[in-house]
Tab-separated table of C-alpha atoms and ligand atoms in Angstrom:
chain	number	residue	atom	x	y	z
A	1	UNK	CA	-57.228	-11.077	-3.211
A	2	UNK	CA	-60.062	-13.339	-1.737
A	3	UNK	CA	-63.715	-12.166	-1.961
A	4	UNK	CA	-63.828	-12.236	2.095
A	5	UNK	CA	-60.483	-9.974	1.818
A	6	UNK	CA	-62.001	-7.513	-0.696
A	7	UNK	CA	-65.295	-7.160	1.482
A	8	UNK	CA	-63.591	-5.979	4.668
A	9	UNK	CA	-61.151	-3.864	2.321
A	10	UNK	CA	-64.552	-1.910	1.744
A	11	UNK	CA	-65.667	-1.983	4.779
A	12	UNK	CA	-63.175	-0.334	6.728
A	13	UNK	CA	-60.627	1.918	3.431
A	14	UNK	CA	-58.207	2.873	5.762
A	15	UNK	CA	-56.900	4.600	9.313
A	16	UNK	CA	-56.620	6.979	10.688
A	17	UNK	CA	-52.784	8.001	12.610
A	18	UNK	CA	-52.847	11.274	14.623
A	19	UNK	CA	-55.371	12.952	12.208
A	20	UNK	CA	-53.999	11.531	9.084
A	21	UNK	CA	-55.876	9.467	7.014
A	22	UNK	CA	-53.855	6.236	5.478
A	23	UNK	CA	-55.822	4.658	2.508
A	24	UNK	CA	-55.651	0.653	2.668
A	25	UNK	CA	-53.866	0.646	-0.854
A	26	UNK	CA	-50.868	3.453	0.772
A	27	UNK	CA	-50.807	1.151	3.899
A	28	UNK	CA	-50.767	-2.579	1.839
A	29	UNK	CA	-48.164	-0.813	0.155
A	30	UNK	CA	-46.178	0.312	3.286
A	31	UNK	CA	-46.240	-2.910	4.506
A	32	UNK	CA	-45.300	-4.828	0.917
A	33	UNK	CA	-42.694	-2.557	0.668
A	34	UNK	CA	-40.541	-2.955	4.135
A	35	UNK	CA	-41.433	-6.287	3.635
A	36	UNK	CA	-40.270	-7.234	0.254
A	37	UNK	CA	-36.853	-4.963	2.725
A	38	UNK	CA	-36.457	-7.216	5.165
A	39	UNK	CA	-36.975	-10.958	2.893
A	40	UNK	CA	-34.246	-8.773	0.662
A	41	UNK	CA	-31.589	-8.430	3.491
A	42	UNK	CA	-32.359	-11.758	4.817
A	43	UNK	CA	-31.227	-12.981	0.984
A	44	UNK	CA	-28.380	-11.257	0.436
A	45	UNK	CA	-27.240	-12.265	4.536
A	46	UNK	CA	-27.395	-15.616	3.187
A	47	UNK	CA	-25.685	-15.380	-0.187
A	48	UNK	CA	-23.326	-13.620	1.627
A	49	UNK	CA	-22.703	-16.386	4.075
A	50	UNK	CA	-22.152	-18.845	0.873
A	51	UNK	CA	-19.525	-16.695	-0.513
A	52	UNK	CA	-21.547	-15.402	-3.307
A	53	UNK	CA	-21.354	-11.850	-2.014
A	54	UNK	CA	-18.158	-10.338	-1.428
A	55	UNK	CA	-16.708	-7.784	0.030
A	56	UNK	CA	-18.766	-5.197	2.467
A	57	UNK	CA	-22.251	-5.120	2.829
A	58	UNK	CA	-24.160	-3.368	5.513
A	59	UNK	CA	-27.547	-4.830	6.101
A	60	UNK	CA	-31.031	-2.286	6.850
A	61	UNK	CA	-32.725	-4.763	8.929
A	62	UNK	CA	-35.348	-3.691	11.534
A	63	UNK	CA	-34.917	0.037	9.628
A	64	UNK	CA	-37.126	-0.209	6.889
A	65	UNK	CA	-39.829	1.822	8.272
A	66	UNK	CA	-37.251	4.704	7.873
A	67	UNK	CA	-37.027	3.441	4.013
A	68	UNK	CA	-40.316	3.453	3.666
A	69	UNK	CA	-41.633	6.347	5.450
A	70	UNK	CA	-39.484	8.519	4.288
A	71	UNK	CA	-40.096	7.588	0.455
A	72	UNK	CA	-44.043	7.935	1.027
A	73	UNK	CA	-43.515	11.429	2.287
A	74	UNK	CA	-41.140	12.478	-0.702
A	75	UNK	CA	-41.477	13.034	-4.034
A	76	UNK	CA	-39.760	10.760	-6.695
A	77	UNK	CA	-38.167	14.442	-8.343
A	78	UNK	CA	-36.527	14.911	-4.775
A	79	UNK	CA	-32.947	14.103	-4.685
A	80	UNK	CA	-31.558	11.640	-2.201
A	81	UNK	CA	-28.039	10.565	-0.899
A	82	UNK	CA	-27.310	8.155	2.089
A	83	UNK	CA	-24.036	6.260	3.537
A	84	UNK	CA	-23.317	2.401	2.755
A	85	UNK	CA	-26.451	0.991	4.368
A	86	UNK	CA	-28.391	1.431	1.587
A	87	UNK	CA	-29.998	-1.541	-0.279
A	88	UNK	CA	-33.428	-0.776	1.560
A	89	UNK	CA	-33.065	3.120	0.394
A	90	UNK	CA	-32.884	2.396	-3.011
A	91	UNK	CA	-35.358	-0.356	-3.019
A	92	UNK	CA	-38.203	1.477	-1.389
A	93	UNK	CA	-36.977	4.801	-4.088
A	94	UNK	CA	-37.791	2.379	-6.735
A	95	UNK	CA	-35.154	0.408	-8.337
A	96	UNK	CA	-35.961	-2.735	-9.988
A	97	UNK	CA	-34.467	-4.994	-7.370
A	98	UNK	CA	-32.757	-7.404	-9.889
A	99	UNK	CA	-30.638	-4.934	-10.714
A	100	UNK	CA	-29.518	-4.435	-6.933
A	101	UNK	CA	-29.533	-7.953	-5.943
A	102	UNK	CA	-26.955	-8.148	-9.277
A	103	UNK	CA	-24.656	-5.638	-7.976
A	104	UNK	CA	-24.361	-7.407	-4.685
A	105	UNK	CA	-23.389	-10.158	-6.875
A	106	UNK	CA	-21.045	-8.160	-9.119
A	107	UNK	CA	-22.719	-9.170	-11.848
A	108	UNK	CA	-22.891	-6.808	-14.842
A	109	UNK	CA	-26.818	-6.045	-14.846
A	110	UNK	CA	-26.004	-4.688	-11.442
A	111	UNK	CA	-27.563	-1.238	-10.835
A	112	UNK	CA	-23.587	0.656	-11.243
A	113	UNK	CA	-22.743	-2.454	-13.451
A	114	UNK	CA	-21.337	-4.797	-10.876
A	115	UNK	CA	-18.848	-2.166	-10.377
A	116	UNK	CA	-20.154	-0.730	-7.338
A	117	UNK	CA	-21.115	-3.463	-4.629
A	118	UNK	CA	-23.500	-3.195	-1.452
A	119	UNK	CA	-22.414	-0.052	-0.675
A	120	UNK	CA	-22.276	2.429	-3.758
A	121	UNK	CA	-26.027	1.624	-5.510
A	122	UNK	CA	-26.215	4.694	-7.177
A	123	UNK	CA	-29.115	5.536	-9.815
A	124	UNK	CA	-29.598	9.077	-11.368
A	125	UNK	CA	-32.942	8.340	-13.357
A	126	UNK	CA	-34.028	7.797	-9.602
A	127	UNK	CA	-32.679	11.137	-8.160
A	128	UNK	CA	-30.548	9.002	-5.705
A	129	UNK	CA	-26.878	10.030	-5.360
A	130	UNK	CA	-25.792	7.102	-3.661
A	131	UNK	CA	-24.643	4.902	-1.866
A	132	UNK	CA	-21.303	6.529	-0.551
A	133	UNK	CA	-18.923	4.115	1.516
A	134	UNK	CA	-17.049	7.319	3.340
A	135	UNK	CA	-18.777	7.916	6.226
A	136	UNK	CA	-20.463	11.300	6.283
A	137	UNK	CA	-19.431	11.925	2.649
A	138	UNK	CA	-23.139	11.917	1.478
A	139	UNK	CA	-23.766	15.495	3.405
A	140	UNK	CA	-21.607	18.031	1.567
A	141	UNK	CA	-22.439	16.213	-1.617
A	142	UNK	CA	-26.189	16.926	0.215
A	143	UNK	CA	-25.521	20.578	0.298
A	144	UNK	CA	-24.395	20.661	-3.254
A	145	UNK	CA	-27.500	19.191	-4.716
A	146	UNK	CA	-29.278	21.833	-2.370
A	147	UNK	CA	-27.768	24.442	-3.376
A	148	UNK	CA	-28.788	23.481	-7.813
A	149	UNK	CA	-31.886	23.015	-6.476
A	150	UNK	CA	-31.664	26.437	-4.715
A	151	UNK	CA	-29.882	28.210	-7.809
A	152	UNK	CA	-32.437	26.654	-10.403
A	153	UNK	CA	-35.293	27.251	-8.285
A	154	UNK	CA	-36.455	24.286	-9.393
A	155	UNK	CA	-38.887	23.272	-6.216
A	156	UNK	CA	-37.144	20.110	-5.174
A	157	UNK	CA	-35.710	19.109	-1.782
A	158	UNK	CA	-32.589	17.149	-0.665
A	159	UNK	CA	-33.080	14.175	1.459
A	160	UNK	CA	-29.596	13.315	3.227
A	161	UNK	CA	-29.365	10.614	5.366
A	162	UNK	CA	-26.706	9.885	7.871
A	163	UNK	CA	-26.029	7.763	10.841
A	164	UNK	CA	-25.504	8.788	14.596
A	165	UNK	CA	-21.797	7.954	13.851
A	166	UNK	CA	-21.649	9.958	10.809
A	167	UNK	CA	-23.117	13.178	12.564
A	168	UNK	CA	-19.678	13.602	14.319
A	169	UNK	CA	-17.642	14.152	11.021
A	170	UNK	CA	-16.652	17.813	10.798
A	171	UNK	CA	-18.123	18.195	7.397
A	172	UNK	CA	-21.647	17.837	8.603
A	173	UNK	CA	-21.058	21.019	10.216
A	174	UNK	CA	-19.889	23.223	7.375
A	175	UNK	CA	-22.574	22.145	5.478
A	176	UNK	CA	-25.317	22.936	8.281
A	177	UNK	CA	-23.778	26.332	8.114
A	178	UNK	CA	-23.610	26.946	4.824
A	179	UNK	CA	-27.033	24.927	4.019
A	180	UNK	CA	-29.122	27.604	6.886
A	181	UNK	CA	-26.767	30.631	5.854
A	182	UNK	CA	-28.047	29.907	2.175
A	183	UNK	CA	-31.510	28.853	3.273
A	184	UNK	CA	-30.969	25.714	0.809
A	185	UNK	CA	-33.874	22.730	0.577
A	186	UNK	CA	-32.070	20.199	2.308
A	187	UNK	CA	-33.646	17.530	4.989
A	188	UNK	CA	-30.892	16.505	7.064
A	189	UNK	CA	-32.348	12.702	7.794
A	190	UNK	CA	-29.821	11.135	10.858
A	191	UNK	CA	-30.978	7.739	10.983
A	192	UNK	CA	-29.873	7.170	14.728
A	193	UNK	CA	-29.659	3.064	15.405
A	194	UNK	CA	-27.662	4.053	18.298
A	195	UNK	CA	-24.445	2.260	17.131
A	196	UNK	CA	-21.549	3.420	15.073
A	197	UNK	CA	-19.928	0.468	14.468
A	198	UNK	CA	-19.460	-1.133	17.793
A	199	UNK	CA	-19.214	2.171	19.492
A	200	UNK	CA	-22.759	2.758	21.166
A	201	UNK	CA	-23.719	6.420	20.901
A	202	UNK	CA	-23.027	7.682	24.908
A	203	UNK	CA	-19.613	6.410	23.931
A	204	UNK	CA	-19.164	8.802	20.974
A	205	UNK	CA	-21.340	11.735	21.918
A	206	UNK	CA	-21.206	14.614	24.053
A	207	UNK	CA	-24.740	15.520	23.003
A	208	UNK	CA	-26.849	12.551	22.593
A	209	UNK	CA	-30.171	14.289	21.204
A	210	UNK	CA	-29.130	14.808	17.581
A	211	UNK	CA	-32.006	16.865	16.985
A	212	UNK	CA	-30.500	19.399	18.479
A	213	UNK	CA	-27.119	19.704	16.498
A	214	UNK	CA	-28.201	22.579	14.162
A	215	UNK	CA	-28.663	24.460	17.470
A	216	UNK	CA	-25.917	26.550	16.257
A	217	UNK	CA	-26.292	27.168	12.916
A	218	UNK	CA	-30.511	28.186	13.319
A	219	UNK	CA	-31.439	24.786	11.896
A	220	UNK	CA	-34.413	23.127	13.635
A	221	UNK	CA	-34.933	20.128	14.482
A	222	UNK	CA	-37.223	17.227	14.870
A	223	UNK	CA	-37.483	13.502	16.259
A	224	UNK	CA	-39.060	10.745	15.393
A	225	UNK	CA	-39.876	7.047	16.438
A	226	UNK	CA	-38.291	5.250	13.658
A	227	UNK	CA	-40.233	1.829	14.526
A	228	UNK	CA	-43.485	3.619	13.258
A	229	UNK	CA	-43.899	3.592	9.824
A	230	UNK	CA	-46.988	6.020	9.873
A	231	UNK	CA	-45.046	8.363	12.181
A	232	UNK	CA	-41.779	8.665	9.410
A	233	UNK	CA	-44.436	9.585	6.995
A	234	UNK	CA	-46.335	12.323	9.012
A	235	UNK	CA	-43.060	13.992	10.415
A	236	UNK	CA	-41.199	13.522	7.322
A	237	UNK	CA	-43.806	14.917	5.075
A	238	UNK	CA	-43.970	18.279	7.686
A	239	UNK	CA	-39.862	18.245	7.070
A	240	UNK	CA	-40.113	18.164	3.638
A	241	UNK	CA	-42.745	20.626	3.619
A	242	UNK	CA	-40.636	23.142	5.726
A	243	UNK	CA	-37.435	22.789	3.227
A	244	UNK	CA	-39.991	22.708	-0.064
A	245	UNK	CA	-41.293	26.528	1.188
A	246	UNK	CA	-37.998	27.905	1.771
A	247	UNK	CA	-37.738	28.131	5.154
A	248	UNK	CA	-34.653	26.255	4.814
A	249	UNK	CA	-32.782	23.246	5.982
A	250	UNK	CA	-33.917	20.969	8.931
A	251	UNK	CA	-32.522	18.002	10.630
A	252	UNK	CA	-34.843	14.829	11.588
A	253	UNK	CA	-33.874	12.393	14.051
A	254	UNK	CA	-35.137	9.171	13.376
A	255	UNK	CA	-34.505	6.675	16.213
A	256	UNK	CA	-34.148	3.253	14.754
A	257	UNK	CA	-32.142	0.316	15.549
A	258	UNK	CA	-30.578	-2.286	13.223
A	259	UNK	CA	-30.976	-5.907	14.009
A	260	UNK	CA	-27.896	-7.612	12.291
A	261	UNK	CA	-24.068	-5.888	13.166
A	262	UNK	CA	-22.627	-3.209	11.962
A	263	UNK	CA	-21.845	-5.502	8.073
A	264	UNK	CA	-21.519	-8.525	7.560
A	265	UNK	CA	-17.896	-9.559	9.664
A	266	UNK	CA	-19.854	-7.931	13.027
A	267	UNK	CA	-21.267	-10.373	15.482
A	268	UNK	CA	-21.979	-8.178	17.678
A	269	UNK	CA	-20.888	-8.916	20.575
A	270	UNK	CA	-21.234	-5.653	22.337
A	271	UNK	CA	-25.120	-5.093	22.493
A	272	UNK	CA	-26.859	-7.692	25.040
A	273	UNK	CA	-29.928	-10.216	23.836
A	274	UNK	CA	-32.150	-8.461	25.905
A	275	UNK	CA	-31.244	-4.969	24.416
A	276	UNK	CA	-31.780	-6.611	20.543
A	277	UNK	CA	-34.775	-8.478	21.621
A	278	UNK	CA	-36.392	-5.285	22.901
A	279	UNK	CA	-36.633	-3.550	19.942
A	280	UNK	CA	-36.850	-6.656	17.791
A	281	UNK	CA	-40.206	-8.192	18.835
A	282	UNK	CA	-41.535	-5.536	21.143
A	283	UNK	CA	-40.946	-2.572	18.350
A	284	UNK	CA	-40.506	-4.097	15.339
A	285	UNK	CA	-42.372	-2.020	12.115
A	286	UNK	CA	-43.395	-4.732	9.982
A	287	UNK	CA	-45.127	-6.330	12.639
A	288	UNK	CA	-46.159	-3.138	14.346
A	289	UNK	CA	-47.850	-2.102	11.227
A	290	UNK	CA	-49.781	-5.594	10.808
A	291	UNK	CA	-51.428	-4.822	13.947
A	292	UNK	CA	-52.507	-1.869	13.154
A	293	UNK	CA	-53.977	-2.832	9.806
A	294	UNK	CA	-55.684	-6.164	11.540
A	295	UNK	CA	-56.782	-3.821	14.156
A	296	UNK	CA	-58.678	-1.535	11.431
A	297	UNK	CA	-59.912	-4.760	9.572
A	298	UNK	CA	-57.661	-4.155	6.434
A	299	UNK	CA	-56.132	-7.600	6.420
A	300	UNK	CA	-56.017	-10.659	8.743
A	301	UNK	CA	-52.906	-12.458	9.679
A	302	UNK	CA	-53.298	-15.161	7.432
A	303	UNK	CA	-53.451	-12.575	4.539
A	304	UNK	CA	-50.239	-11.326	5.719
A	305	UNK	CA	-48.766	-14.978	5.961
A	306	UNK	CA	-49.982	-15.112	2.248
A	307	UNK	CA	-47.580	-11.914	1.422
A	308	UNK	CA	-44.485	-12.772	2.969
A	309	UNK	CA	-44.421	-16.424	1.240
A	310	UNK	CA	-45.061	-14.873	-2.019
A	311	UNK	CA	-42.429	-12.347	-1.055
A	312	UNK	CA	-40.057	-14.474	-0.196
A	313	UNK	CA	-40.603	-16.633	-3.243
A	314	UNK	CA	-40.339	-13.434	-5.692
A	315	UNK	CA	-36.759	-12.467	-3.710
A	316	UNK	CA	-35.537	-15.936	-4.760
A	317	UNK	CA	-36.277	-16.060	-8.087
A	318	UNK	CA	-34.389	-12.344	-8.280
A	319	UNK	CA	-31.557	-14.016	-6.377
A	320	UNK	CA	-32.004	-16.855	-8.930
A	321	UNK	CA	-31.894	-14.382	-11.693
A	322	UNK	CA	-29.049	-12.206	-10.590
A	323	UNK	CA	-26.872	-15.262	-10.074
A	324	UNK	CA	-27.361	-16.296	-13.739
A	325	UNK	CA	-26.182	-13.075	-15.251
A	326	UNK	CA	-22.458	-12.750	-16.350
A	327	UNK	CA	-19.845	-11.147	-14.614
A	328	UNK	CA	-18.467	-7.439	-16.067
A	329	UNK	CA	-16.069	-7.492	-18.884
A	330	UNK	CA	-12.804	-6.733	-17.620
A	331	UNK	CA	-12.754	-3.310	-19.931
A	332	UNK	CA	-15.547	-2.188	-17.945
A	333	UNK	CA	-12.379	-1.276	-15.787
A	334	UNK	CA	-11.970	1.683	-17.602
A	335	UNK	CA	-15.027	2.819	-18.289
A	336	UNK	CA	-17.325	5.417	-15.911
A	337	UNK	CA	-14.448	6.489	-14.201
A	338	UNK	CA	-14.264	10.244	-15.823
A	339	UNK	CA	-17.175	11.899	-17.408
A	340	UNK	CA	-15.808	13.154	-19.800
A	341	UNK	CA	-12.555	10.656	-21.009
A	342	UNK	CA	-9.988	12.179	-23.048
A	343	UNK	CA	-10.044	10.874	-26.305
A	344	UNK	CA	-7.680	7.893	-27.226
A	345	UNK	CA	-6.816	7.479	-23.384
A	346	UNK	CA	-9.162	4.732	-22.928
A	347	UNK	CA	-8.558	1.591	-23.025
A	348	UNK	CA	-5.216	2.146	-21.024
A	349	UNK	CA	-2.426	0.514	-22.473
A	350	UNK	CA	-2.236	-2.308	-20.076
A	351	UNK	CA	-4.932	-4.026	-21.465
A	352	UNK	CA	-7.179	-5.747	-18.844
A	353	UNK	CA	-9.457	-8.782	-19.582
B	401	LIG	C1	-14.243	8.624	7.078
B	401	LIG	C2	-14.474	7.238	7.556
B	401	LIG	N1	-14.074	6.899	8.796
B	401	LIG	C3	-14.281	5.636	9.256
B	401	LIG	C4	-14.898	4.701	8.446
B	401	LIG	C5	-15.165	3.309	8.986
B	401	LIG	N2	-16.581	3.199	9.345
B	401	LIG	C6	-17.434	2.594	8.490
B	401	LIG	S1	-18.972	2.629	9.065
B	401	LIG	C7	-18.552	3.455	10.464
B	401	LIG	C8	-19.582	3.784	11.497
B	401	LIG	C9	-20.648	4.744	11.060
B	401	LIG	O1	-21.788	4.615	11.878
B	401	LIG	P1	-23.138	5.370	11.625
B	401	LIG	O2	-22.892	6.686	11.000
B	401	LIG	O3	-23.876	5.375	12.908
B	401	LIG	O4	-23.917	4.479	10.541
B	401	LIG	P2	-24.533	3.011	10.672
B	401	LIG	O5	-23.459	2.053	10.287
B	401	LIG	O6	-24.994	2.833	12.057
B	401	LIG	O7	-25.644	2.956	9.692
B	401	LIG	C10	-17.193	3.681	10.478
B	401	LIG	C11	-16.487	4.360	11.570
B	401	LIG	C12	-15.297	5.097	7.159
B	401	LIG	N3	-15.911	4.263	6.324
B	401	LIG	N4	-15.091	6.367	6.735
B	402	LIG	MG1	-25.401	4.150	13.559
C-alpha cells in the first residue's frame, strides 16, 4: 500500500450504506474478492476455449456480488448448497482456488479430486454441499441439512441457492412446505439472472416475482438488487437473522444477470446487445463498488488498476499451477463412490488404469 493510499485510508475508514457502516478493510475485501471472481471465470473461459477444460462449465460472471454478499453476511459454520454455477460460490466460501482451478482441469489436486468438474465443487470442511448438476436438486438436500440443524439445535442456518429456472421444479415446493411446517433454518437464496437456459423468465413463469412463491406455504419473502454488493450483505444478513431466531425459512430474491451464456456451448443468441450491455456497464458490481469506495476516498482508480493486474497475475500462476499437476489415477474410479465400501468389493474386478 503507498503512503498517499494509507493516509486517505485514515482519513475517511469506511461508508456508510443505508445506515450500515462498511469498514475500508470489509469493503477492500468485497471488492478483492468478486474481483479475484470475475479474473477467475475469465481464466477458466479461456482454458476452456483451448481445450484444456472439458466438459460443462457454467460461468458466474457479472454475479459475484451475490457470491460475495451473501458470504459476508453468513457465517463460515452455516451450511451452503447451490446448482452448477458455482466456481464463484465456493471461491468467495473460501476454498483455496488451486484446488478449484485443478478440478476444472481434472487434475487430481482438484477440490473432489478431479473427479467432479465445474459443476460438482463440493467441500465439507467448508460447510458447502455442492455443486449439484440436477437442476433444483440442491433444495431438498437444503431442507435436509435444515432440518440436522433443526434436530441438533445446533444454531446454524442453510443457505440454498437456486436459479429462476430451478424455482419451477416441483421439489422446491415440498420442501417450502415441509421447511415452514417444521419452522427449519433454511434461506431459500433464488439467484434470478432472468434466464434459464435460453428460456427468458416471462417465458417460463406464470408468476414472475419469485419473492412471492412461499406465498402458500407462510414463507416470506424478500428482494434484492443483486448488482449491489452492499445491498446482498444488508438484506442477506436480516435473512439470515430471521432463519438463525427460529422464525423459520425465508426466500430472497436476488436479481442478477449473468454476462456469458447459459455454459460454455451458449452464444447466446437470444438476449439483444443492448439488453447485456445494460446491465454490463451501467450495473455492473465490481465497478459499481469502485465508485463508491473512490467516492468515500478509500482508494483511487489507479489503486484499483494496481489490484486487478496483480489479480490477474496471481489467477495465472494458479492456472499455471493447476495445469502442472497430474491427472487422477485411474483407481480413483472406484473410490468415494459409497461411504461406507463393502470390504473386498473394491477395486472391482475389471481393473481400470
Ligand atoms: C432436472 C434437470 N432438468 C433439466 C436440466 C438441464 N438444464 C441445465 S441448466 C438448466 C436451466 C436452469 O436455469 P436456472 O435455474 O435459472 O439457473 P442458471 O443457469 O440461470 O444459473 C436446465 C434446464 C438439468 N440439468 N436438470
Ligand atoms: Mg437463471
Amino acid at each position: 500500500m503507498s503512503a498517499k493510499q494509507s493516509k486517505t485510508a485514515k482519513a475517511a475508514p469506511g461508508l456508510s450504506h443505508e445506515g450500515r457502516e462498511y469498514s475500508a478493510k470489509t469493503l477492500h475485501e468485497m471488492h478483492d474478492s468478486m474481483l479475484f471472481i470475475r479474473r477467475f471465470e475469465e481464466k477458466a473461459g479461456q482454458l476452456y476455449g483451448l481445450k484444456k477444460i472439458g466438459g460443462f462449465c457454467h460461468l458466474c460472471n457479472g454475479q459475484e456480488a451475490v457470491c460475495v454478499g451473501v458470504q459476508h453476511a453468513a457465517q463460515a459454520t452455516d451450511y451452503m448448497m447451490t446448482g452448477y454455477r458455482d466456481h464463484g460460490h465456493i471461491l468467495a466460501r473460501g476454498a483455496d482456488p488451486t484446488a478449484i482451478m485443478a478440478e476444472l482441469l481434472g487434475r487430481a489436486g482438484g477440490i473432489v479430486k478431479g473427479k467432479g468438474g465445474s459443476m460438482h465443487m463440493f467441500d465439507s470442511k467448508l460447510n458447502f454441499a455442492g455443486g449439484n448438476g440436477i437442476v433444483g436438486e440442491q433444495v431438498p438436500i437444503g431442507l435436509g441439512f435444515g432440518f440436522a440443524s433443526w434436530y441438533r439445535d445446533d444454531g446454524r442456518v442453510t443457505l440454498c441457492f437456486m436459479g429462476d429456472g430451478a424455482i419451477n421444479q416441483g421439489a422446491v415446493y415440498e420442501s417450502l412446505n415441509m421447511a415452514s411446517l417444521w419452522k427449519l433454518p433454511v434461506v431459500f437464496v433464488v439467484e434470478n439472472n432472468q434466464y434459464a437456459m435460453g428460456t427468458s423468465i416471462g417465458r417460463a413463469s406464470a408468476e414472475t416475482s419469485l419473492f412471492k412463491r412461499g406465498i402458500s406455504f407462510k414463507v416470506p419473502g424478500m428482494h434484492i438488487d443483486g448488482m449491489d454488493v452492499l445491498a446482498v450483505e444488508q438484506k442477506m444478513s436480516e435473512a439470515i437473522e430471521h432463519a438463525r431466531s427460529g422464525q423459520g425459512p425465508i426466500i430472497v430474491e436476488v436479481m442478477t444477470y449473468r454476462y456469458r451464456g447459459h455454459s460454455m456451448s451458449d452464444p447466446a443468441t437470444y438476449r439483444s446487445r443492448e439488453e447485456v450491455d445494460e446491465w454490463r456497464t451501467g450495473r455492473d458490481p465490481i465497478a459499481r463498488l469502485q465508485v463508491q469506495m473512490i467516492d468515500a476516498g478509500l482508494a483511487t482508480e489507479d489503486d484499483f488498476k494496481q489490484k486487478d493486474r496483480e489479480i490477474k497475475k496471481e489467477v495465472g500462476e494458479i492456472a499455471k499451477a493447476a495445469e502442472a499437476m497430474p491427472e487422477p489415477d485411474g483407481a480413483e474410479m472406484w473410490t468415494d463412490v459409497y461411504s461406507d465400501p463393502i470390504e473386498g468389493a473394491y477395486p472391482y474386478p475389471g481393473k481400470v488404469g
